[in-house]
Amino acid sequence: MTQQVGADGPPLHFDFELGDEPGPDENVLGAGFIVVRREGREIQALPHAFEMPKEAIDRNHWLSFKDFNGDGQLDFVVTRMLTGDTGQAITSLYQMDAKTGKYFQVVPLSNVGAISAALPGCVNLKSRDERGAARHQVYCYAKQASKWIHQSGLGRQEVPDLAEAGCAGSAAGLIDCRKSRIELDRQLLSLLRELRNGRRDSLLQEVNRGYASAYAKHMDRGHRTWLLYRDARCTTQVREQAVPVGELGAATESCRFEMAREQLTSYQKRLVDLAAGPSQ
């Protein structure tokens, strides 16, 4: 498997090579190494074990590449095993270190559950607790702190990968686009609440209760004002573009969606910075 992982430089080639010791089950591929090569030269060998039937492994798509942490370099997720009757995937996330040009395993998120892309710079982690109950968590990457931080306000259900959302351009259908925009607005509100509560708690310690409460109310008013501004701006913008009457609704929703996506990225960055604390 060959993949261009960054804007510059030659692509990398990925192979899985079995270890010297055969596994106890001949139907399972077993332990070995993910070998990474550049221009035919091996640059690293990452230990990995496929603890699942050989036929369950897609030879053409056994690695899932995406820029999970938002640094412009492609990271990858690889499955280790499928558990029990539910078929819950247990995966590992390998992140590219742009300074060394090599991958490293993100240990806190790996070998826990199924990892998938969420908001820009964030991942969903679906797993099961000790009692077997389904659990969903969202982690976002804090660049200043160089670590993944759990986002408790986004853990109630799976967060969509907004980079893949189908709500852009005149081809977007009104109903589907509206559903996407409503879901995005809901995520915005969840992030706002967590950001507001976190900042209020911080101000309670740094200043006083009155100031903290006033700040929280100011954030709520600011968000409501932004929603009104967004809707008015999109309505005016679509009319000025002379969009055909039959496409006005979808074009307006698409505009609202794009503005909400930008606002959500801003909230998410502020929340990650808040969780990371002051930079050292």
C-alpha positions as a printed Julia matrix, in Angstrom:
280×3 Matrix{Float64}:
   0.0     0.0    0.0
   1.47    3.36  -1.07
   0.28    6.68   0.37
   1.27   10.33   0.02
   1.15   11.48   3.65
   2.16   15.12   3.28
   2.31   17.92   0.76
   6.03   17.46   0.14
   8.4    14.55  -0.25
   8.02   11.09  -1.79
   5.12    8.82  -0.84
   5.48    6.12   1.8
   4.93    2.4    1.22
   3.31    0.27   3.93
   3.55   -3.53   4.3
   2.65   -6.0    7.02
   5.33   -8.58   7.7
   4.75  -11.52  10.03
   7.07  -12.16  12.95
   9.27  -15.21  13.35
   6.97  -17.03  15.78
   3.76  -18.52  14.31
   0.55  -17.88  16.25
  -1.45  -20.62  17.99
  -4.39  -20.25  15.55
  -3.6   -20.84  11.88
  -6.8   -19.0   10.85
  -5.56  -15.78  12.51
  -2.89  -13.72  10.76
  -0.99  -13.09  14.0
   1.73  -10.75  15.22
   4.26   -8.93  13.11
   5.27   -5.45  12.01
   3.81   -2.61   9.96
   6.88   -1.81   7.89
   7.14    1.72   6.49
   9.46    2.42   3.56
  10.45    5.53   1.68
  11.88    5.05  -1.81
  12.58    1.41  -1.03
  14.41    2.08   2.25
  12.88    0.9    5.51
  12.42    3.81   7.92
  10.52    2.06  10.72
   8.8    -1.16  11.77
   5.78   -0.76  14.07
   4.79   -3.84  16.13
   1.21   -4.91  15.44
  -0.93   -8.02  15.79
  -3.96   -8.98  13.72
  -5.98  -11.03  16.2
  -8.83  -11.78  13.82
  -9.6   -14.15  10.91
  -7.5   -13.62   7.81
 -10.6   -13.25   5.62
 -11.73  -10.27   7.74
  -8.69   -8.25   6.65
  -9.05   -6.18   3.47
  -5.64   -6.41   1.83
  -6.25   -3.17  -0.11
  -7.63   -1.08   2.76
  -6.14   -2.51   5.93
  -4.95    0.97   6.95
  -7.33    3.93   7.15
  -5.52    7.21   6.42
  -6.69   10.66   7.48
  -5.27   13.82   9.03
  -6.85   13.1   12.41
  -5.03   15.78  14.43
  -5.19   18.55  11.82
  -1.46   19.15  11.26
  -1.49   18.57   7.49
   0.1    15.09   7.72
  -1.86   11.88   7.22
  -2.15    9.63  10.26
  -3.66    6.14  10.14
  -5.91    3.77  12.06
  -5.45    0.0   11.96
  -7.72   -2.69  13.42
  -6.27   -5.24  15.85
  -9.31   -7.41  16.52
 -13.1    -7.77  16.46
 -14.59   -8.61  19.83
 -17.41  -10.93  20.89
 -20.85  -11.18  19.34
 -21.05   -7.44  18.65
 -18.03   -7.38  16.35
 -16.74   -4.26  18.12
 -13.51   -3.22  16.43
 -10.43   -2.61  18.56
  -8.16   -0.2   16.7
  -4.92    1.72  17.12
  -4.16    5.28  16.02
  -0.71    6.07  14.65
   0.15    9.75  14.36
   2.78   11.21  12.07
   5.48   13.24  13.81
   6.24   15.97  11.28
   9.64   16.66  12.89
  10.99   13.12  12.6
   8.92   11.95   9.62
   7.95    8.81  11.57
   4.78    7.41  13.11
   4.09    6.79  16.79
   1.16    5.08  18.48
  -1.28    7.33  20.35
  -1.36    5.08  23.41
  -4.33    6.62  25.33
  -6.67    6.08  22.35
  -5.29    2.79  21.04
  -6.47   -0.76  21.82
  -9.61    0.6   23.49
 -12.3     0.62  20.81
 -13.15    1.83  17.32
 -11.6     5.16  16.29
 -13.14    7.33  13.56
 -12.84   10.95  12.42
 -15.12   13.54  14.02
 -14.81   17.32  14.01
 -11.62   18.73  12.47
  -8.8    17.72  14.8
 -11.04   15.34  16.79
 -11.89   11.63  16.83
 -14.76    9.45  17.99
 -13.83    6.53  20.25
 -16.55    3.87  20.55
 -15.93    1.11  23.08
 -17.57   -0.92  25.86
 -17.12   -0.59  29.6
 -16.44   -3.38  32.1
 -20.14   -4.35  32.12
 -20.34   -4.53  28.34
 -22.36   -1.32  27.96
 -21.66    0.8   24.89
 -19.56    3.88  25.54
 -18.8     6.81  23.25
 -16.14    9.47  23.79
 -14.73   12.34  21.75
 -11.08   13.41  21.93
  -9.58   16.54  20.34
  -5.93   17.3   19.76
  -4.47   20.3   21.61
  -1.54   21.5   19.52
   0.0    23.71  22.23
  -0.04   20.87  24.75
   0.73   18.2   22.11
  -1.83   15.81  23.53
  -5.33   14.43  22.95
  -7.95   15.76  25.38
 -11.3    14.17  26.22
 -14.31   16.38  25.34
 -17.01   15.37  27.8
 -19.65   17.65  26.26
 -19.51   15.77  22.95
 -19.75   12.24  24.26
 -23.49   11.6   24.14
 -23.57   10.35  20.56
 -21.28    9.98  17.6
 -20.06   13.27  16.17
 -20.2    13.42  12.37
 -17.09   13.94  10.32
 -17.93   17.43   9.11
 -15.27   17.3    6.43
 -17.38   14.59   4.76
 -20.8    16.14   5.37
 -23.0    16.34   2.26
 -24.27   19.9    2.57
 -22.32   22.0    0.13
 -23.2    23.73  -3.13
 -26.4    23.86  -5.12
 -26.38   20.07  -5.56
 -27.19   19.59  -1.89
 -30.8    18.58  -1.26
 -32.87   20.83   0.99
 -33.99   18.1    3.43
 -30.6    16.43   3.83
 -28.82   19.76   4.08
 -31.25   21.04   6.7
 -30.8    17.88   8.76
 -27.03   18.33   8.6
 -27.29   21.98   9.58
 -29.61   21.2   12.52
 -27.21   18.52  13.76
 -24.33   20.95  13.42
 -26.24   23.62  15.37
 -26.84   21.04  18.1
 -23.12   20.31  18.28
 -22.44   24.03  18.43
 -24.75   24.38  21.42
 -23.09   21.43  23.2
 -19.66   22.97  22.7
 -20.9    26.38  23.83
 -22.31   24.91  27.05
 -19.09   23.1   27.87
 -17.0    26.15  27.02
 -19.27   28.42  29.07
 -19.28   26.12  32.1
 -15.54   25.59  31.96
 -14.81   29.29  31.69
 -17.31   30.1   34.44
 -15.64   27.62  36.81
 -12.28   29.16  36.03
 -13.55   32.69  36.68
 -15.13   31.64  39.98
 -11.64   30.85  41.21
  -9.84   33.71  39.51
 -12.31   36.59  40.09
 -15.71   36.2   41.79
 -19.16   34.66  41.39
 -20.83   37.78  40.0
 -18.26   38.23  37.25
 -18.39   34.54  36.33
 -22.2    34.57  36.03
 -22.16   37.75  33.96
 -19.56   36.28  31.63
 -21.65   33.11  31.12
 -24.74   35.17  30.26
 -22.67   37.26  27.86
 -21.55   34.1   26.04
 -25.18   32.92  25.69
 -26.27   36.29  24.31
 -23.32   36.32  21.95
 -24.26   32.93  20.52
 -27.9    33.93  20.0
 -26.78   37.13  18.29
 -24.46   35.15  16.03
 -27.31   32.81  14.99
 -29.48   35.79  14.01
 -26.58   37.35  12.09
 -25.82   34.08  10.29
 -29.4    33.52   9.15
 -29.82   37.13   7.97
 -26.5    37.13   6.16
 -27.22   33.86   4.35
 -30.69   35.0    3.28
 -29.25   38.22   1.84
 -26.27   36.49   0.26
 -28.38   33.91  -1.57
 -30.72   36.59  -2.94
 -27.8    38.69  -4.16
 -26.4    35.67  -6.01
 -29.62   35.38  -8.03
 -30.08   31.71  -7.11
 -33.06   30.12  -8.93
 -36.23   30.13  -6.84
 -36.35   26.34  -6.65
 -32.85   26.23  -5.12
 -33.21   29.1   -2.62
 -33.94   26.84   0.35
 -31.03   24.46  -0.22
 -28.6    27.29  -0.97
 -29.6    29.11   2.22
 -29.2    25.98   4.33
 -25.82   25.29   2.71
 -24.66   28.79   3.61
 -25.85   28.36   7.21
 -24.08   25.02   7.41
 -20.76   26.43   6.2
 -20.89   29.34   8.64
 -21.79   26.96  11.48
 -18.85   24.74  10.58
 -16.47   27.71  10.83
 -18.0    28.73  14.17
 -17.78   25.19  15.51
 -14.08   25.02  14.64
 -13.58   28.26  16.57
 -15.48   26.93  19.62
 -13.62   23.65  19.49
 -10.24   25.39  19.46
 -11.21   27.57  22.42
 -12.44   24.52  24.32
  -9.27   22.55  23.69
  -7.16   25.55  24.77
  -9.26   25.85  27.94
  -8.87   22.15  28.74
  -5.14   22.28  28.08
  -4.74   25.14  30.55
  -2.22   27.98  30.27
   0.75   27.27  28.07
   3.99   26.65  29.86
